[in-house]
Amino acid sequence: MELMTLLDRMKLEHLAAQLDAVCEQAAGQDLDYKRFLAQALGTEYQGRFRRGIEARVKLARFPWIKTLEQFDFDFQPSLDRKLVRELAGLSFVERAHNVVVLGPPGVGKTHLAVALGVKAVEAGHSVLFHTLETLMTRLTRAQRENRLEVTLKQLTYPRLLILDELGYLPLSQTEASLFFRLVVRRYERGRAGDHDIGAGDAARRRGPVPRRGHQRGARERRHLDRAPGRRRRAGGCPWTLLFAESHAAAPRDAAAEGADVSAEDV
């Protein structure tokens, strides 16, 4: 059987596309059989890894791609770099903890949220990004069309749900109820509460203040309730929420459907 036929039947498309280059490199390095096999399989793995990242980035619906390396920490000297580096390790995702980023407009909250989302995608996690406005549009439309339960299930599939632009506009009673139902649904699956451990007033510091969250009881949750923007909706200090939950595998078609409906988008 021809080599290319074998590669096709084994679905090793990335290795097939680069086979000549891999063979030339192996010949030039005088590799033994094991090292050549490792190099060939590594080529296939890297191709699948990159394709997986591209697919998850597309499903995440980021408004644009930003990385932590692109963030100007000199422009925001008050930002706790140690905490940001810790968050970049994604332990908050593994532990199903939440992160709240507080700060006035234009200080980099969305940049940080997207950058952490990209890190999560690269680590193999499913991510979905929404602004509060697009989330409410999606939920209210689903309620009108009698699809709310399906939509809530779709929104619990991503390992990390990023909600941006909270605190700019007030929610109606119906919207607040829908938002609460989503939080409860993800809480029930991830058992994640909120805990404010940030330092200082975000508006006074003029920079984004990341705050992590986890289940620690009523005292910690009351502390977060006093954060700027939590008690003042319109006109208060806006905030961004990175809502992590315990891992639960989602059906591929359902996850894709959820992202497509969200478009508008986390």
mmCIF file of C-alpha atoms in Angstrom:
data_model
loop_
_atom_site.group_PDB
_atom_site.id
_atom_site.type_symbol
_atom_site.label_atom_id
_atom_site.label_comp_id
_atom_site.label_asym_id
_atom_site.label_seq_id
_atom_site.Cartn_x
_atom_site.Cartn_y
_atom_site.Cartn_z
ATOM 1 C CA MET A 1 0.000 0.000 0.000
ATOM 2 C CA GLU A 2 1.318 3.452 -0.916
ATOM 3 C CA LEU A 3 2.607 5.636 1.908
ATOM 4 C CA MET A 4 0.312 8.553 1.049
ATOM 5 C CA THR A 5 -2.676 6.188 1.036
ATOM 6 C CA LEU A 6 -1.729 4.957 4.510
ATOM 7 C CA LEU A 7 -1.373 8.495 5.769
ATOM 8 C CA ASP A 8 -4.751 9.386 4.301
ATOM 9 C CA ARG A 9 -6.499 6.384 5.839
ATOM 10 C CA MET A 10 -4.905 7.086 9.213
ATOM 11 C CA LYS A 11 -5.962 10.726 8.866
ATOM 12 C CA LEU A 12 -2.402 11.997 9.284
ATOM 13 C CA GLU A 13 -3.066 14.952 7.009
ATOM 14 C CA HIS A 14 -0.532 17.319 8.580
ATOM 15 C CA LEU A 15 2.281 14.792 8.218
ATOM 16 C CA ALA A 16 1.203 14.063 4.647
ATOM 17 C CA ALA A 17 1.337 17.761 3.758
ATOM 18 C CA GLN A 18 4.875 18.117 5.135
ATOM 19 C CA LEU A 19 6.225 14.639 4.392
ATOM 20 C CA ASP A 20 8.911 15.721 1.912
ATOM 21 C CA ALA A 21 10.255 18.390 4.258
ATOM 22 C CA VAL A 22 10.258 15.962 7.216
ATOM 23 C CA CYS A 23 12.147 13.336 5.197
ATOM 24 C CA GLU A 24 14.708 15.861 3.941
ATOM 25 C CA GLN A 25 15.297 17.154 7.459
ATOM 26 C CA ALA A 26 15.682 13.612 8.810
ATOM 27 C CA ALA A 27 18.183 12.736 6.078
ATOM 28 C CA GLY A 28 20.182 15.871 6.760
ATOM 29 C CA GLN A 29 20.329 15.114 10.484
ATOM 30 C CA ASP A 30 21.061 11.418 9.911
ATOM 31 C CA LEU A 31 18.282 10.385 12.313
ATOM 32 C CA ASP A 32 17.769 6.787 13.400
ATOM 33 C CA TYR A 33 14.345 5.157 12.977
ATOM 34 C CA LYS A 34 13.015 6.075 16.413
ATOM 35 C CA ARG A 35 14.032 9.728 16.169
ATOM 36 C CA PHE A 36 12.604 9.951 12.643
ATOM 37 C CA LEU A 37 9.305 8.443 13.848
ATOM 38 C CA ALA A 38 9.216 10.866 16.778
ATOM 39 C CA GLN A 39 9.830 13.794 14.433
ATOM 40 C CA ALA A 40 7.153 12.634 12.004
ATOM 41 C CA LEU A 41 4.544 12.115 14.720
ATOM 42 C CA GLY A 42 5.541 15.428 16.293
ATOM 43 C CA THR A 43 4.781 17.167 12.994
ATOM 44 C CA GLU A 44 1.293 15.648 12.988
ATOM 45 C CA TYR A 45 0.729 16.546 16.623
ATOM 46 C CA GLN A 46 1.755 20.171 16.144
ATOM 47 C CA GLY A 47 -0.549 20.486 13.159
ATOM 48 C CA ARG A 48 -3.514 19.108 15.101
ATOM 49 C CA PHE A 49 -2.643 21.292 18.085
ATOM 50 C CA ARG A 50 -2.628 24.452 15.967
ATOM 51 C CA ARG A 51 -5.877 23.473 14.279
ATOM 52 C CA GLY A 52 -7.476 22.852 17.676
ATOM 53 C CA ILE A 53 -6.422 26.301 18.884
ATOM 54 C CA GLU A 54 -7.796 27.926 15.733
ATOM 55 C CA ALA A 55 -11.130 26.128 16.154
ATOM 56 C CA ARG A 56 -11.452 27.061 19.836
ATOM 57 C CA VAL A 57 -10.518 30.686 19.112
ATOM 58 C CA LYS A 58 -13.237 30.821 16.467
ATOM 59 C CA LEU A 59 -15.826 29.339 18.835
ATOM 60 C CA ALA A 60 -14.767 31.721 21.625
ATOM 61 C CA ARG A 61 -15.918 34.732 19.565
ATOM 62 C CA PHE A 62 -13.268 37.099 20.911
ATOM 63 C CA PRO A 63 -13.771 40.675 19.629
ATOM 64 C CA TRP A 64 -10.096 40.621 18.666
ATOM 65 C CA ILE A 65 -6.997 38.684 19.689
ATOM 66 C CA LYS A 66 -4.774 40.195 22.365
ATOM 67 C CA THR A 67 -2.036 38.594 24.460
ATOM 68 C CA LEU A 68 -0.513 39.401 27.831
ATOM 69 C CA GLU A 69 2.776 40.063 26.061
ATOM 70 C CA GLN A 70 1.067 42.927 24.219
ATOM 71 C CA PHE A 71 -0.278 44.515 27.404
ATOM 72 C CA ASP A 72 1.490 47.761 28.363
ATOM 73 C CA PHE A 73 2.162 47.347 32.070
ATOM 74 C CA ASP A 74 4.101 50.628 32.090
ATOM 75 C CA PHE A 75 0.864 52.392 31.109
ATOM 76 C CA GLN A 76 -0.838 50.768 34.139
ATOM 77 C CA PRO A 77 1.884 50.689 36.843
ATOM 78 C CA SER A 78 -0.725 50.139 39.572
ATOM 79 C CA LEU A 79 -1.622 46.738 38.128
ATOM 80 C CA ASP A 80 -0.340 43.809 40.206
ATOM 81 C CA ARG A 81 1.930 42.028 37.740
ATOM 82 C CA LYS A 82 2.471 39.107 40.106
ATOM 83 C CA LEU A 83 -1.273 38.485 40.277
ATOM 84 C CA VAL A 84 -1.601 38.710 36.485
ATOM 85 C CA ARG A 85 1.219 36.176 36.059
ATOM 86 C CA GLU A 86 -0.522 33.923 38.561
ATOM 87 C CA LEU A 87 -3.798 34.209 36.653
ATOM 88 C CA ALA A 88 -1.956 33.423 33.416
ATOM 89 C CA GLY A 89 -1.097 30.048 34.944
ATOM 90 C CA LEU A 90 -4.867 29.325 34.762
ATOM 91 C CA SER A 91 -5.073 27.782 38.219
ATOM 92 C CA PHE A 92 -8.333 29.711 38.653
ATOM 93 C CA VAL A 93 -9.803 27.722 35.766
ATOM 94 C CA GLU A 94 -8.658 24.390 37.181
ATOM 95 C CA ARG A 95 -10.081 25.298 40.598
ATOM 96 C CA ALA A 96 -13.311 26.715 39.154
ATOM 97 C CA HIS A 97 -12.669 30.132 40.695
ATOM 98 C CA ASN A 98 -13.946 33.413 39.258
ATOM 99 C CA VAL A 99 -12.006 36.553 38.365
ATOM 100 C CA VAL A 100 -13.452 40.074 38.430
ATOM 101 C CA VAL A 101 -11.482 42.857 36.716
ATOM 102 C CA LEU A 102 -12.501 46.325 37.922
ATOM 103 C CA GLY A 103 -11.567 49.682 36.454
ATOM 104 C CA PRO A 104 -12.824 52.758 34.610
ATOM 105 C CA PRO A 105 -13.199 52.685 30.813
ATOM 106 C CA GLY A 106 -10.079 52.480 28.687
ATOM 107 C CA VAL A 107 -7.650 50.952 31.195
ATOM 108 C CA GLY A 108 -7.317 47.504 29.638
ATOM 109 C CA LYS A 109 -9.968 45.298 31.279
ATOM 110 C CA THR A 110 -11.071 43.739 27.997
ATOM 111 C CA HIS A 111 -7.454 43.282 26.886
ATOM 112 C CA LEU A 112 -6.641 41.363 30.066
ATOM 113 C CA ALA A 113 -9.808 39.269 29.815
ATOM 114 C CA VAL A 114 -9.197 38.354 26.180
ATOM 115 C CA ALA A 115 -5.525 37.605 26.869
ATOM 116 C CA LEU A 116 -6.449 35.232 29.695
ATOM 117 C CA GLY A 117 -9.076 33.699 27.443
ATOM 118 C CA VAL A 118 -6.450 33.102 24.745
ATOM 119 C CA LYS A 119 -4.209 31.458 27.360
ATOM 120 C CA ALA A 120 -7.099 29.185 28.319
ATOM 121 C CA VAL A 121 -7.711 28.285 24.651
ATOM 122 C CA GLU A 122 -4.034 27.444 24.169
ATOM 123 C CA ALA A 123 -4.228 25.203 27.248
ATOM 124 C CA GLY A 124 -7.058 23.255 25.648
ATOM 125 C CA HIS A 125 -10.036 24.792 27.481
ATOM 126 C CA SER A 126 -13.288 25.795 25.810
ATOM 127 C CA VAL A 127 -13.946 29.532 26.125
ATOM 128 C CA LEU A 128 -16.825 31.837 25.240
ATOM 129 C CA PHE A 129 -16.731 35.640 25.270
ATOM 130 C CA HIS A 130 -19.815 37.863 25.587
ATOM 131 C CA THR A 131 -20.504 41.455 26.411
ATOM 132 C CA LEU A 132 -23.355 41.806 28.875
ATOM 133 C CA GLU A 133 -25.458 43.402 26.132
ATOM 134 C CA THR A 134 -25.031 40.524 23.674
ATOM 135 C CA LEU A 135 -25.593 38.000 26.455
ATOM 136 C CA MET A 136 -28.866 39.646 27.429
ATOM 137 C CA THR A 137 -29.926 39.825 23.785
ATOM 138 C CA ARG A 138 -29.279 36.128 23.425
ATOM 139 C CA LEU A 139 -31.095 35.179 26.628
ATOM 140 C CA THR A 140 -34.140 37.392 26.063
ATOM 141 C CA ARG A 141 -34.492 36.149 22.488
ATOM 142 C CA ALA A 142 -34.256 32.566 23.705
ATOM 143 C CA GLN A 143 -36.938 33.248 26.295
ATOM 144 C CA ARG A 144 -39.272 34.719 23.662
ATOM 145 C CA GLU A 145 -38.694 31.735 21.387
ATOM 146 C CA ASN A 146 -39.180 29.221 24.222
ATOM 147 C CA ARG A 147 -35.544 28.069 23.945
ATOM 148 C CA LEU A 148 -34.251 29.372 27.268
ATOM 149 C CA GLU A 149 -33.366 26.007 28.805
ATOM 150 C CA VAL A 150 -31.431 24.964 25.707
ATOM 151 C CA THR A 151 -29.566 28.278 25.654
ATOM 152 C CA LEU A 152 -28.713 28.086 29.362
ATOM 153 C CA LYS A 153 -27.290 24.607 28.811
ATOM 154 C CA GLN A 154 -25.196 25.888 25.909
ATOM 155 C CA LEU A 155 -23.821 28.677 28.101
ATOM 156 C CA THR A 156 -22.746 26.179 30.770
ATOM 157 C CA TYR A 157 -20.657 24.131 28.309
ATOM 158 C CA PRO A 158 -17.605 26.461 28.032
ATOM 159 C CA ARG A 159 -15.023 25.861 30.727
ATOM 160 C CA LEU A 160 -14.476 29.625 30.876
ATOM 161 C CA LEU A 161 -17.210 32.183 30.235
ATOM 162 C CA ILE A 162 -15.976 35.779 29.909
ATOM 163 C CA LEU A 163 -18.540 38.531 30.434
ATOM 164 C CA ASP A 164 -17.424 42.040 29.513
ATOM 165 C CA GLU A 165 -18.845 45.557 29.931
ATOM 166 C CA LEU A 166 -20.765 44.898 33.125
ATOM 167 C CA GLY A 167 -21.769 48.057 34.972
ATOM 168 C CA TYR A 168 -22.290 50.359 31.991
ATOM 169 C CA LEU A 169 -26.069 49.995 31.767
ATOM 170 C CA PRO A 170 -28.700 48.892 34.297
ATOM 171 C CA LEU A 171 -30.553 45.625 33.821
ATOM 172 C CA SER A 172 -34.307 45.371 33.722
ATOM 173 C CA GLN A 173 -35.973 43.063 36.210
ATOM 174 C CA THR A 174 -36.406 40.426 33.498
ATOM 175 C CA GLU A 175 -32.771 40.693 32.397
ATOM 176 C CA ALA A 176 -31.539 40.502 35.993
ATOM 177 C CA SER A 177 -33.610 37.360 36.501
ATOM 178 C CA LEU A 178 -32.158 35.768 33.352
ATOM 179 C CA PHE A 179 -28.620 36.680 34.373
ATOM 180 C CA PHE A 180 -29.216 35.201 37.823
ATOM 181 C CA ARG A 181 -30.468 31.965 36.275
ATOM 182 C CA LEU A 182 -27.307 31.686 34.194
ATOM 183 C CA VAL A 183 -25.063 32.315 37.209
ATOM 184 C CA VAL A 184 -26.977 29.734 39.251
ATOM 185 C CA ARG A 185 -26.749 27.191 36.425
ATOM 186 C CA ARG A 186 -22.994 27.567 36.137
ATOM 187 C CA TYR A 187 -22.647 27.657 39.916
ATOM 188 C CA GLU A 188 -24.480 24.349 40.200
ATOM 189 C CA ARG A 189 -22.091 22.741 37.707
ATOM 190 C CA GLY A 190 -18.905 24.426 38.865
ATOM 191 C CA ARG A 191 -19.726 25.176 42.507
ATOM 192 C CA ALA A 192 -17.995 28.551 42.117
ATOM 193 C CA GLY A 193 -18.919 31.538 44.269
ATOM 194 C CA ASP A 194 -17.304 34.991 44.414
ATOM 195 C CA HIS A 195 -14.511 36.206 46.660
ATOM 196 C CA ASP A 196 -12.983 39.676 46.355
ATOM 197 C CA ILE A 197 -9.276 39.754 47.178
ATOM 198 C CA GLY A 198 -8.350 42.812 45.110
ATOM 199 C CA ALA A 199 -6.573 45.792 46.644
ATOM 200 C CA GLY A 200 -7.703 49.401 46.489
ATOM 201 C CA ASP A 201 -10.498 51.258 44.737
ATOM 202 C CA ALA A 202 -10.343 50.670 40.982
ATOM 203 C CA ALA A 203 -11.610 54.099 40.017
ATOM 204 C CA ARG A 204 -9.148 55.794 42.348
ATOM 205 C CA ARG A 205 -6.204 53.738 41.091
ATOM 206 C CA ARG A 206 -7.214 54.428 37.464
ATOM 207 C CA GLY A 207 -6.184 50.932 36.411
ATOM 208 C CA PRO A 208 -7.763 47.502 36.048
ATOM 209 C CA VAL A 209 -7.828 45.546 39.305
ATOM 210 C CA PRO A 210 -8.079 41.765 38.883
ATOM 211 C CA ARG A 211 -9.986 40.059 41.677
ATOM 212 C CA ARG A 212 -10.232 36.323 42.010
ATOM 213 C CA GLY A 213 -13.265 34.454 43.230
ATOM 214 C CA HIS A 214 -14.132 31.123 44.780
ATOM 215 C CA GLN A 215 -16.567 29.531 47.196
ATOM 216 C CA ARG A 216 -15.752 30.818 50.658
ATOM 217 C CA GLY A 217 -19.121 31.646 52.250
ATOM 218 C CA ALA A 218 -21.265 34.719 52.877
ATOM 219 C CA ARG A 219 -18.549 36.949 54.344
ATOM 220 C CA GLU A 220 -16.427 36.909 51.194
ATOM 221 C CA ARG A 221 -19.426 37.349 48.903
ATOM 222 C CA ARG A 222 -20.588 40.384 50.877
ATOM 223 C CA HIS A 223 -17.115 41.829 50.482
ATOM 224 C CA LEU A 224 -17.359 41.566 46.687
ATOM 225 C CA ASP A 225 -20.835 43.124 46.791
ATOM 226 C CA ARG A 226 -19.199 46.305 48.089
ATOM 227 C CA ALA A 227 -16.856 46.535 45.089
ATOM 228 C CA PRO A 228 -17.281 49.568 42.787
ATOM 229 C CA GLY A 229 -19.755 48.826 40.026
ATOM 230 C CA ARG A 230 -21.394 46.003 41.958
ATOM 231 C CA ARG A 231 -23.603 48.373 43.929
ATOM 232 C CA ARG A 232 -23.750 51.106 41.264
ATOM 233 C CA ARG A 233 -24.944 49.963 37.872
ATOM 234 C CA ALA A 234 -25.138 52.745 35.317
ATOM 235 C CA GLY A 235 -22.376 55.290 35.857
ATOM 236 C CA GLY A 236 -20.446 53.080 38.285
ATOM 237 C CA CYS A 237 -17.057 51.511 37.780
ATOM 238 C CA PRO A 238 -17.501 48.885 35.011
ATOM 239 C CA TRP A 239 -16.172 45.396 35.453
ATOM 240 C CA THR A 240 -15.364 42.227 33.558
ATOM 241 C CA LEU A 241 -16.106 38.736 34.865
ATOM 242 C CA LEU A 242 -14.191 35.584 33.975
ATOM 243 C CA PHE A 243 -16.549 32.857 35.110
ATOM 244 C CA ALA A 244 -14.800 29.467 35.410
ATOM 245 C CA GLU A 245 -16.438 26.172 36.252
ATOM 246 C CA SER A 246 -15.505 22.547 36.765
ATOM 247 C CA HIS A 247 -14.889 20.662 33.554
ATOM 248 C CA ALA A 248 -17.821 19.027 31.814
ATOM 249 C CA ALA A 249 -17.392 17.821 28.260
ATOM 250 C CA ALA A 250 -19.873 19.324 25.821
ATOM 251 C CA PRO A 251 -21.222 17.714 22.687
ATOM 252 C CA ARG A 252 -19.349 19.296 19.783
ATOM 253 C CA ASP A 253 -22.472 20.217 17.833
ATOM 254 C CA ALA A 254 -24.113 21.822 20.877
ATOM 255 C CA ALA A 255 -21.044 23.882 21.702
ATOM 256 C CA ALA A 256 -20.789 25.101 18.136
ATOM 257 C CA GLU A 257 -24.480 25.956 18.029
ATOM 258 C CA GLY A 258 -24.151 27.967 21.207
ATOM 259 C CA ALA A 259 -21.250 29.943 19.846
ATOM 260 C CA ASP A 260 -22.984 30.627 16.542
ATOM 261 C CA VAL A 261 -26.141 31.873 18.229
ATOM 262 C CA SER A 262 -24.032 34.129 20.451
ATOM 263 C CA ALA A 263 -22.297 35.804 17.556
ATOM 264 C CA GLU A 264 -23.120 38.986 18.468
ATOM 265 C CA ASP A 265 -19.791 38.383 20.952
ATOM 266 C CA VAL A 266 -17.746 36.502 24.907
#
